[in-house]
Coordinates of C-alpha atoms in Angstrom, one line a residue:
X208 CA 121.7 85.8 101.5
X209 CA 119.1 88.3 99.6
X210 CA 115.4 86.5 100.6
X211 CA 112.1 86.9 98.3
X212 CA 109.9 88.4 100.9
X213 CA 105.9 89.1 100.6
X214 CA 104.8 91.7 103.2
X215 CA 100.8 91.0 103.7
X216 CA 98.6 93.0 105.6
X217 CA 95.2 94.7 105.1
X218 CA 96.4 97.9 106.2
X219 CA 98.2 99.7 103.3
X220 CA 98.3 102.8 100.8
X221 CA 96.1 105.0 100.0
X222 CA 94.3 103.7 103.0
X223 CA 96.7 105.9 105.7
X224 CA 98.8 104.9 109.3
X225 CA 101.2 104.0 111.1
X226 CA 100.9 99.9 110.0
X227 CA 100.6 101.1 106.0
X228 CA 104.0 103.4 106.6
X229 CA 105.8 100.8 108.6
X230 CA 105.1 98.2 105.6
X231 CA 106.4 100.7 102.8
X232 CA 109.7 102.1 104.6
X233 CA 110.9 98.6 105.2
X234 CA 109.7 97.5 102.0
X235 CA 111.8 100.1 100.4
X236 CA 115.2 99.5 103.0
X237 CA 114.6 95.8 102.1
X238 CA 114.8 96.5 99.1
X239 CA 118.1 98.5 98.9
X240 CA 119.7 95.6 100.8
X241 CA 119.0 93.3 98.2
X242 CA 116.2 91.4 98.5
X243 CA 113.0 91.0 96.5
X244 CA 109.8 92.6 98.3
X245 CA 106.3 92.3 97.4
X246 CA 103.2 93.3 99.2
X247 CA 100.1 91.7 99.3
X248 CA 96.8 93.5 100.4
X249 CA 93.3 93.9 99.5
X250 CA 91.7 96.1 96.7
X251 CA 91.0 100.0 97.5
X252 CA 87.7 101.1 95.3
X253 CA 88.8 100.9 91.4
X254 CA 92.5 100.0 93.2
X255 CA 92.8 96.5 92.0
X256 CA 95.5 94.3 90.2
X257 CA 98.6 94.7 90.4
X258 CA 100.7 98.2 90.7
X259 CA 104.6 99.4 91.0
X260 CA 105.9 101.7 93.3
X261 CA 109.2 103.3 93.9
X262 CA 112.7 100.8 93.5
X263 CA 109.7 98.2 91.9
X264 CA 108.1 97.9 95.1
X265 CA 105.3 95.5 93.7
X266 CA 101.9 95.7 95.2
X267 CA 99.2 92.9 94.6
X268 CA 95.7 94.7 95.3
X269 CA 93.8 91.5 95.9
X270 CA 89.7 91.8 95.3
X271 CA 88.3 91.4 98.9
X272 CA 85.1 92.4 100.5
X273 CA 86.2 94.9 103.5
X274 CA 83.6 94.6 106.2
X275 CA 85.1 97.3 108.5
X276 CA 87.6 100.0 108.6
X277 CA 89.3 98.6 105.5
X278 CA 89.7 95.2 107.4
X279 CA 88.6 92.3 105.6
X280 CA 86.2 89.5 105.8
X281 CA 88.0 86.2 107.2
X282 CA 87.0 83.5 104.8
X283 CA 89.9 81.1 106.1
X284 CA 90.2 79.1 103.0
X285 CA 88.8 81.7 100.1
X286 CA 92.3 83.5 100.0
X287 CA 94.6 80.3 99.4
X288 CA 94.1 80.0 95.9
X289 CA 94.7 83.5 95.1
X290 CA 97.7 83.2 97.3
X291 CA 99.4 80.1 96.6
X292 CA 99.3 81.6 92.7
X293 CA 101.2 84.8 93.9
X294 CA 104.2 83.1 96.4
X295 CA 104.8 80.6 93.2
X296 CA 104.6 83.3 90.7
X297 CA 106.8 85.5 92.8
X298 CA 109.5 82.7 94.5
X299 CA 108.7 83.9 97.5
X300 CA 110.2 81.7 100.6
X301 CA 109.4 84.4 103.5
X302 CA 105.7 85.4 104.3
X303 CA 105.8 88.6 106.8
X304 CA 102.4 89.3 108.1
X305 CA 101.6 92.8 109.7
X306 CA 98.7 93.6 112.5
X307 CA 96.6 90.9 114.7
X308 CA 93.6 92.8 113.4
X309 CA 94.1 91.6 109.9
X310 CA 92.3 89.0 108.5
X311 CA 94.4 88.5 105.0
X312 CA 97.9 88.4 107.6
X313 CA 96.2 85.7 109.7
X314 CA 95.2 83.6 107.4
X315 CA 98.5 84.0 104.6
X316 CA 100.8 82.9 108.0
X317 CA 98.2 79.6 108.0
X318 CA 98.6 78.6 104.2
X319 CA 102.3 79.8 104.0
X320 CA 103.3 77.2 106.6
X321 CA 100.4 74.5 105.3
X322 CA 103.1 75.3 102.3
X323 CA 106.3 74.7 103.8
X324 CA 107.5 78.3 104.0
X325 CA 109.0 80.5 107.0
X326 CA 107.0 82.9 108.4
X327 CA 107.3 85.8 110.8
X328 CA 104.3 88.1 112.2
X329 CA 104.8 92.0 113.2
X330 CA 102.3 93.1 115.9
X331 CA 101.4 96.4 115.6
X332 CA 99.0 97.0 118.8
X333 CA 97.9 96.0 122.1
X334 CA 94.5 94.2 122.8
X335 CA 92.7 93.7 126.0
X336 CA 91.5 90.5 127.4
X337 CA 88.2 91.5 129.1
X338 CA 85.9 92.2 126.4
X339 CA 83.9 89.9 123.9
X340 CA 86.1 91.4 120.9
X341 CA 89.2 91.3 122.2
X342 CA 88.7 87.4 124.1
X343 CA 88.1 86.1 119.6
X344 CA 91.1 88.1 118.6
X345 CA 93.1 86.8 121.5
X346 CA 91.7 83.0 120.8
X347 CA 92.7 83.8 116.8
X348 CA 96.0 85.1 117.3
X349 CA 97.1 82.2 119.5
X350 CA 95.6 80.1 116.8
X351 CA 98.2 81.5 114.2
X352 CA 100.7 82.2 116.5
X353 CA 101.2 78.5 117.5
X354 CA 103.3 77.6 114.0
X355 CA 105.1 80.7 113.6
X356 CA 108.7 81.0 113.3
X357 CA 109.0 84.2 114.5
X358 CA 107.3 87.6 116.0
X359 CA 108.4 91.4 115.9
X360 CA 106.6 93.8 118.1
X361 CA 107.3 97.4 118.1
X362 CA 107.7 97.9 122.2
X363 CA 108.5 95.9 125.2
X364 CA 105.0 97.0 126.1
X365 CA 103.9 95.4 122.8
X366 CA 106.3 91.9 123.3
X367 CA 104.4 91.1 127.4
X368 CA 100.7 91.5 126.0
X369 CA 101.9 89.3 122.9
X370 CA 103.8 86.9 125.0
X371 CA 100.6 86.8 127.6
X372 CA 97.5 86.8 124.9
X373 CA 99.2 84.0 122.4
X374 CA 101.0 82.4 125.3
X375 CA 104.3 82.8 123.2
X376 CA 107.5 82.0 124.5
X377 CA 109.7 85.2 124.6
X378 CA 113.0 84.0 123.4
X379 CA 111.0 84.2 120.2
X380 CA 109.8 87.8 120.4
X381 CA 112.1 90.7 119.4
X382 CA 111.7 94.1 119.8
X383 CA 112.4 96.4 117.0
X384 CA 110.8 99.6 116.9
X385 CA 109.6 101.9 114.2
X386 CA 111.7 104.6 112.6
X387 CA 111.2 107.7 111.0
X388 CA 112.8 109.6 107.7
X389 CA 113.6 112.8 109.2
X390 CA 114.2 114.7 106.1
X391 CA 110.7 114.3 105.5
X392 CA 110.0 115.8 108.8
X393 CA 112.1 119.7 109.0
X394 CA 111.0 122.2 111.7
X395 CA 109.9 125.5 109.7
X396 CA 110.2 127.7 112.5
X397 CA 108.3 130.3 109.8
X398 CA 105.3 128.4 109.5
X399 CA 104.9 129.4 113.0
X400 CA 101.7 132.1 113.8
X401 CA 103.4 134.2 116.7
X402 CA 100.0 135.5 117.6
X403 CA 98.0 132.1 118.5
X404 CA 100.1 129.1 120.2
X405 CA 98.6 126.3 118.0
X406 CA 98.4 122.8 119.2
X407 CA 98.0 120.0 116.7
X408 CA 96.0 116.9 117.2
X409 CA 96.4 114.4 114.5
X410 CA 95.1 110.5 114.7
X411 CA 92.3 108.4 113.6
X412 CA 88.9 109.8 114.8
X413 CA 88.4 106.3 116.5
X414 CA 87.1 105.4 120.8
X415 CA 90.6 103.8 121.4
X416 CA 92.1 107.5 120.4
X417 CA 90.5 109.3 123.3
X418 CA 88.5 111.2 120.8
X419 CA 86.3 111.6 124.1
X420 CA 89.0 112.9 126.5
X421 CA 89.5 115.6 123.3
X422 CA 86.1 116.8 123.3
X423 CA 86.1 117.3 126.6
X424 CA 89.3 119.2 127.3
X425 CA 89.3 121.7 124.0
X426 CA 86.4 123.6 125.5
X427 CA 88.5 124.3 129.5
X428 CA 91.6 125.1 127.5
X429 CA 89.9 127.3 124.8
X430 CA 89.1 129.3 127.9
X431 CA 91.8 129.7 129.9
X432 CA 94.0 131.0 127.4
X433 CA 92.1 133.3 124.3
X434 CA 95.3 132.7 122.5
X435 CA 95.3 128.8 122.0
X436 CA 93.7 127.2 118.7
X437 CA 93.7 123.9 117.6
X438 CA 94.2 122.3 114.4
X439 CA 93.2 118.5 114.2
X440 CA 93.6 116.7 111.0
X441 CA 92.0 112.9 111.0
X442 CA 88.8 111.1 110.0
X443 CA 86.4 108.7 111.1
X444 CA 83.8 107.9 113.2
X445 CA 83.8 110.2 116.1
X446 CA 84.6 113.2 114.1
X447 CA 80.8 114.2 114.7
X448 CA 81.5 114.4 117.6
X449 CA 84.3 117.3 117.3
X450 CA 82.1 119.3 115.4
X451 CA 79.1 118.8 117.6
X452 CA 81.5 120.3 120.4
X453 CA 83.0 123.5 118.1
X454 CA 79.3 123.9 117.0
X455 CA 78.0 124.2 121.0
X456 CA 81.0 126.2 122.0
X457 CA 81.2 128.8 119.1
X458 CA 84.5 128.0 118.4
X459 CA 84.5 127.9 114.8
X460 CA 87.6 130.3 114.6
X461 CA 89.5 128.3 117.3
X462 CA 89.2 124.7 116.4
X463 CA 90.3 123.8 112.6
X464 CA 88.9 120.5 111.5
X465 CA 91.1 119.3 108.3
X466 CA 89.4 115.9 107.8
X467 CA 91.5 113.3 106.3
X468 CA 94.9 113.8 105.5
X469 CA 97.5 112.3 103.4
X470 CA 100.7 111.5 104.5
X471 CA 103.0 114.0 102.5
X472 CA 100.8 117.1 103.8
X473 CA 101.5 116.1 107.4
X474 CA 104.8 117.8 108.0
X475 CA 102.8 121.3 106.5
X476 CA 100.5 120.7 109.3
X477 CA 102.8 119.6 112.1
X478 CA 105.3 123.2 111.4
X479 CA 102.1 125.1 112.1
X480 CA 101.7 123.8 115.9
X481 CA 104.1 124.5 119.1
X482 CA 102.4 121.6 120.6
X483 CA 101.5 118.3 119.6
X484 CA 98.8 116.6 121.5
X485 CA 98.1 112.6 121.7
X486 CA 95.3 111.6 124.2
X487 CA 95.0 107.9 123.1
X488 CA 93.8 105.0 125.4
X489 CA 95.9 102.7 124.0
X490 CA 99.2 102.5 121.6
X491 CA 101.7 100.2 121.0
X492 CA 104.2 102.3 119.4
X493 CA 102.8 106.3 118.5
X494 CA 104.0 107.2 115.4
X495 CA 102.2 110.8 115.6
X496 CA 104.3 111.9 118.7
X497 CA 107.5 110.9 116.9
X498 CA 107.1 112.4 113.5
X499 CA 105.9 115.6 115.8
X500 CA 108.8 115.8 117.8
X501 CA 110.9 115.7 114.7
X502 CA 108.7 118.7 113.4
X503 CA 110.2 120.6 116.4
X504 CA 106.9 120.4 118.5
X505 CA 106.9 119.5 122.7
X506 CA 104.5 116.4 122.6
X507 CA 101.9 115.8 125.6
X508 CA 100.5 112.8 126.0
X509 CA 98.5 110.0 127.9
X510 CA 101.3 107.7 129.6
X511 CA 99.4 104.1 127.8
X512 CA 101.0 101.3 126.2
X513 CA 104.6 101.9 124.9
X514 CA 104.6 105.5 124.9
X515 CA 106.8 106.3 127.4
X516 CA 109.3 103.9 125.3
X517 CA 109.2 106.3 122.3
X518 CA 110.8 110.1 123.1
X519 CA 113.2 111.4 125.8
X520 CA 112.0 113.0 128.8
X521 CA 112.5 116.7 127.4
X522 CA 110.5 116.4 124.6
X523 CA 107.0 114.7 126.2
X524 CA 105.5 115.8 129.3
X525 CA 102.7 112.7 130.4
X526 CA 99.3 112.6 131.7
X527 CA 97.0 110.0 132.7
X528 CA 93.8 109.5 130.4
X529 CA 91.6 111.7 132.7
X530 CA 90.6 115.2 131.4
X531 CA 92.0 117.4 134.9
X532 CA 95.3 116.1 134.2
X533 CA 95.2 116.4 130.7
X534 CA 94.5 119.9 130.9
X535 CA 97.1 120.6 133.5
X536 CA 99.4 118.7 131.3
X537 CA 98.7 121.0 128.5
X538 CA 98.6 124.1 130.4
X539 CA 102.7 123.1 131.7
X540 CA 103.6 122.6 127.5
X541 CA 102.1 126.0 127.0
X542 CA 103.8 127.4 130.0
X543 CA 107.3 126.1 128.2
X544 CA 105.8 127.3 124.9
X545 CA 105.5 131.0 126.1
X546 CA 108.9 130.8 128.0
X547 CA 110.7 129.7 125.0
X548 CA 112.2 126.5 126.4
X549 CA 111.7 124.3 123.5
X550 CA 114.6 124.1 121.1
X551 CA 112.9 122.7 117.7
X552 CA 116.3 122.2 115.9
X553 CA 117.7 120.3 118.8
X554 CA 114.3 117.9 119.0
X555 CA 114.4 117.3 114.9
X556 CA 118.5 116.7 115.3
X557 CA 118.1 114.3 118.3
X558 CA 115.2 112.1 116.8
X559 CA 118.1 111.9 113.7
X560 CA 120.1 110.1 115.6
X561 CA 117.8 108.0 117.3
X562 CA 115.5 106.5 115.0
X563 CA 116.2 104.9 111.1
X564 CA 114.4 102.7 109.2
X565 CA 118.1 101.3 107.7
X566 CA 118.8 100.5 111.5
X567 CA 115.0 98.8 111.3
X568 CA 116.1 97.0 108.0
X569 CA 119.2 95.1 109.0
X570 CA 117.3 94.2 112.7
X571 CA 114.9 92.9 110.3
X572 CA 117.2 90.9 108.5
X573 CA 119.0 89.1 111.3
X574 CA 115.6 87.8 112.1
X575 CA 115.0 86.3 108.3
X576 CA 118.6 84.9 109.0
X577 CA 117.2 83.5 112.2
X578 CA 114.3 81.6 110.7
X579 CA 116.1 80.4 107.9
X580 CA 118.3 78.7 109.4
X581 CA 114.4 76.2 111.2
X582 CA 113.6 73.8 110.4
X583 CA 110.3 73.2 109.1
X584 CA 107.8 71.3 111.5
X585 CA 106.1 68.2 109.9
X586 CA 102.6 67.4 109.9
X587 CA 102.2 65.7 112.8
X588 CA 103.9 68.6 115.0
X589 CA 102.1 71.0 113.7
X590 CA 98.9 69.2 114.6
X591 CA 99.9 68.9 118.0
X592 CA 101.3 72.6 118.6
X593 CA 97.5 73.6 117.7
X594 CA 96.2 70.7 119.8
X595 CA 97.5 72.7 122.8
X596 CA 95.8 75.7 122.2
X597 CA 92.7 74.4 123.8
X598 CA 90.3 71.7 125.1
X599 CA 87.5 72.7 122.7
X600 CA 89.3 75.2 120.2
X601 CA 92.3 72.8 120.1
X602 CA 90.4 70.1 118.5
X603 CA 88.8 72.9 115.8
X604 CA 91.7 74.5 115.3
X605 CA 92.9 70.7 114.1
X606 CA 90.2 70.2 111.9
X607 CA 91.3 73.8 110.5
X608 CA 95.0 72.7 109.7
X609 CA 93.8 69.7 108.2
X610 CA 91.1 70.8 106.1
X611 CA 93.5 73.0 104.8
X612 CA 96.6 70.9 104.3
X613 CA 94.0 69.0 102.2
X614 CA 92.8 71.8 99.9
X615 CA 96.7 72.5 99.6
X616 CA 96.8 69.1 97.8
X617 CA 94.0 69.5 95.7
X618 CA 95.3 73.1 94.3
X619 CA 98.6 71.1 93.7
X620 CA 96.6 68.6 91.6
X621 CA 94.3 70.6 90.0
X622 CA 97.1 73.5 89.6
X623 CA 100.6 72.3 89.0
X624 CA 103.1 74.4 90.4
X625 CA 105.0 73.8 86.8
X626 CA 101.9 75.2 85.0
X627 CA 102.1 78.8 87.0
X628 CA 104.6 81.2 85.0
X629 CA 107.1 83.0 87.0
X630 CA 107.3 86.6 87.3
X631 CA 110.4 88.3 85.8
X632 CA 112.3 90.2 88.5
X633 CA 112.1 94.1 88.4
X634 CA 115.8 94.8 87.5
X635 CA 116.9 96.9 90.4
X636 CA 119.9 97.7 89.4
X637 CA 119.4 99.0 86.1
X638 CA 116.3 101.2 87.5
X639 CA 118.7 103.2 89.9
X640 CA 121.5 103.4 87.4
X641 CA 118.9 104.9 84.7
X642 CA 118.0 107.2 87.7
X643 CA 121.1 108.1 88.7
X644 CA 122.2 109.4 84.8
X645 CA 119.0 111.2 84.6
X646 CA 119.9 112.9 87.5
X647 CA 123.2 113.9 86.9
X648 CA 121.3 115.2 83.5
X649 CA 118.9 116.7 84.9
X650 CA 121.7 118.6 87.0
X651 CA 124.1 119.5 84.4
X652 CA 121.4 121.4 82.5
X653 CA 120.0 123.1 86.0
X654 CA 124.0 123.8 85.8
X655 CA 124.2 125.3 82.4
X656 CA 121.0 127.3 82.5
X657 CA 121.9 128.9 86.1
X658 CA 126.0 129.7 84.0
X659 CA 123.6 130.9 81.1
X660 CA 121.2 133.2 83.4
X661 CA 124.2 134.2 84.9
X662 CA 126.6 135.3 82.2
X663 CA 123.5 137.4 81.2
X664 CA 122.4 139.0 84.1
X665 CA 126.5 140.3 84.0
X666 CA 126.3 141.5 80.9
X667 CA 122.8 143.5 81.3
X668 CA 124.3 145.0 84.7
X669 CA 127.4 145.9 83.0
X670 CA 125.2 147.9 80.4
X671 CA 123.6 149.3 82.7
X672 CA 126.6 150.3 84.7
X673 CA 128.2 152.4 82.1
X674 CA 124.7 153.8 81.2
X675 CA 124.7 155.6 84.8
X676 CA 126.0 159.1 83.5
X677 CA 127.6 161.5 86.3
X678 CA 128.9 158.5 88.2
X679 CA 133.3 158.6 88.0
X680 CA 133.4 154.8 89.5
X681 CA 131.4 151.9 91.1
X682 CA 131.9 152.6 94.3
X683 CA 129.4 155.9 94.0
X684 CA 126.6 153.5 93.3
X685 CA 126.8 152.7 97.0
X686 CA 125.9 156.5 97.5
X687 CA 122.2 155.6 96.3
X688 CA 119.8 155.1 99.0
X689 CA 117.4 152.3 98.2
X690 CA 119.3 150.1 96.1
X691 CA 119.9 147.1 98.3
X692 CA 122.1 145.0 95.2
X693 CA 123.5 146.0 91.5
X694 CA 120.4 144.1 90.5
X695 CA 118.3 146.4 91.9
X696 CA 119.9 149.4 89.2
X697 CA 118.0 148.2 85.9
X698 CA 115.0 148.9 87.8
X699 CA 116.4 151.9 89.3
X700 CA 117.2 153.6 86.2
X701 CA 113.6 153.8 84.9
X702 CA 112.2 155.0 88.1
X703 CA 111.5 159.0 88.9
X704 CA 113.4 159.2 92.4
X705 CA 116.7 158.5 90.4
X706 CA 115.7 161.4 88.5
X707 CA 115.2 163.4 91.2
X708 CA 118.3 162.1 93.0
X709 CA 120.6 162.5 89.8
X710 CA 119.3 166.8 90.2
X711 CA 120.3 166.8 93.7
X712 CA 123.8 165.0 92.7
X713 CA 124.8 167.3 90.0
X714 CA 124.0 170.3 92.7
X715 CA 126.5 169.2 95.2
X716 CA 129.2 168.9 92.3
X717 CA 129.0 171.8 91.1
X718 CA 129.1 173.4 94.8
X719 CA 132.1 171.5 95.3

């Protein structure tokens, strides 16, 4: 049964990561099995309204004040209008939500059940319990989390700090991982500088991605071995601190800063490296280390979160987050690096076969047939699933629900449902068979020029082949040293050592 689907989530393009990938790869393998995707997210600068991308992907750009990194302020109630006019324009009947740190996710799951319609939550990272920051998201989560039909994480490591922090019960928790399109991610072996063995760092310049453990250990490796440099691509906050450190150390020809990076220029930096380097704290799922090891690069990284859940043993050697054994660690991958015992064909053809987002697609799928098929709490339950979330919070999380149950009923009075015009459906299938006959256009004519350049080039060689005087056949053209191809003889002709060869040609025939 095809399902009208809106993906929401602060987190997406041009705003760059694992979260904004994840969102448009399914989007687009959702799309090719049939249903109707839209995603909802929060305006990017002059970004705002509404914009189509590939197979009619349609993206709502929502005006939203972002307080911090492109996460927006929770205003609980200020998004439900907006909202409600979106899932009625659009028919939707499945709100996905992507990433506990998203305000516009949290509260879309709240007003899409206040509306009577499924919803399912993707979690995307792990939080702590111990600080300030993480207790409020924790509290939060379990507030939304308590009328949800359903939650995706991308690791078992992911699933047991869901399950513990939004006291979930796990039969409703699946696993699905991410994928990866490996034809985006080829090993150029000839990218490759032989002279320097390059490890690449790429990842948001942020605490939680050991920017700290990188400062440190750049330095110690710089000097062990003269013929290691680094190329680190990624922006944010403590990318001072990587230039304070190539500043103090002089290694300005050693340690290549790219600053932000868009997605598409990633492989080109990935080929460059042998090594790939992760030293995050914490990860859920690393996308870095996955589309490196399909680039052909030997991954180190800090054994945290789901990370040992991601490669195969022979592709990843693990450290703890402690600089000594993160340089040690490195220091092994170089020692394989120099010994030539990573195969980058056999990583890229392996990770193939592992990973897909069309395998992530219909594993998504069985889960929308899962929660179709629930039925839909009534009021009364869903009051008393967020009565148990807490003596205190319990009783405001209540107040929450009803307060906003009530503004439901006011929009519907105020704003008939029968008032708001439906979008028109992107036709699908007349898009890809419009693309599909400009393709096979656009090849026959690459066709017919490539016959036309062809039939040319044949006729200028054969021209040139019975210009060639003193020769009795073709097969004394081989005799000419320096002509690789019968190409190369329109340019040979014009050139003096023909000349001079021709003199020395005649010679030996009229020896003979």
């Amino acid at each position: 049964m095809p399902y009208n689907i809106a993906m929401v989530s602060d987190f997406f393009y041009p705003n760059m990561g694992g979260v904004e990938s994840h969102l448009y790869q399914l989007s687009q393998r959702l799309i090719q099995r049939g249903h109707k995707v839209i995603i909802i997210t929060h305006s990017y600068k002059d970004r705002t309204g509404v914009r189509y991308l590939t197979n009619g992907l349609k993206v709502y750009y929502v005006p939203h004040v972002v307080i911090y990194s492109e996460a927006t302020l929770p205003t609980v109630y200020g998004f439900f209008p907006i909202f409600r006019n979106i899932v009625i324009r659009e028919e939707i009947n499945i709100v996905h939500g992507h990433q506990a740190f998203s305000s516009m996710c949290q509260e879309a799951i709240l007003h899409a059940r206040t509306m009577g319609m499924k919803a399912c939550f993707t979690d995307h990272s792990l939080v702590g319990f111990a600080d300030a920051s993480s207790i409020l998201m924790n509290k939060t989560s379990k507030f939304t989390l308590s009328d949800i039909d359903h939650v995706i994480c991308v690791s078992h490591t992911s699933k047991e700090n869901t399950v513990l922090r939004a006291s979930l019960n796990p039969q409703m928790v699946s696993v699905i991982p991410n994928a990866i399109v490996a034809s985006q991610f080829k090993p150029d072996p000839g990218a490759v500088d032989k002279n320097f063995i390059t490890i690449v760092v790429a990842s948001r310049m942020v605490y939680r991605k050991g920017i700290d453990l990188l400062v440190a250990i750049i330095p110690r490796i710089c000097q062990t071995n003269p013929r290691v440099r680094f190329i680190i691509g990624g922006d944010g906050p403590k990318k001072i601190d990587l230039e304070q450190m190539r500043e103090k150390y002089l290694l300005h020809d050693r340690v290549e800063l790219l600053g932000p990076v868009r997605h598409h220029e990633i492989r080109n930096i990935l080929t460059k490296g042998q090594i790939f380097l992760n030293t995050s704290l914490t990860e859920a799922f690393c996308m870095g280390i996955l589309e490196a090891a399909c680039c052909g690069l030997l991954v180190v990284s800090t054994k945290v979160g789901g990370v040992p859940e991601v490669l195969p043993r022979h592709m990843i050697i693990f450290a703890s987050p402690e600089e000594d054994d993160l340089v040690n660690a490195v220091m092994r991958a170089i020692e394989m690096i120099v010994l030539e015992q990573v195969s980058p064909i056999k990583f890229h053809d392996e990770i193939k076969e592992m990973y897909s987002w069309v395998n992530v697609a219909e594993r998504t799928e069985k889960v929308y047939n899962k929660i179709w098929e629930l039925k839909t709490p009534p009021l009364l339950e869903r009051l008393r699933l967020y009565y148990g979330c807490g003596i205190w919070a319990g009783k405001i999380f209540c107040i929450v629900m009803a307060v906003d149950y009530l503004l439901w009923r006011f929009l519907e009075w105020i704003f008939p449902e029968e008032n708001i015009e439906i979008a028109p459906p992107f036709p699908y299938q007349k898009y890809i068979k419009i693309c599909k006959m400009a393709e096979e256009e656009n090849n026959n004519k690459n066709d017919n020029d490539s016959n036309n350049n062809s039939n040319n080039n044949d006729n200028d060689n054969d021209n040139n082949i019975n210009n060639l005087d003193g020769f009795d056949d073709i097969d004394d053209i081989d005799d000419i040293d320096g002509i690789d191809d019968i190409d190369d003889i329109d340019n040979y002709n014009n050139s003096e050592e023909k000349g001079e060869e021709d003199n020395e040609y005649y010679k030996s025939k009229t020896r003979s």
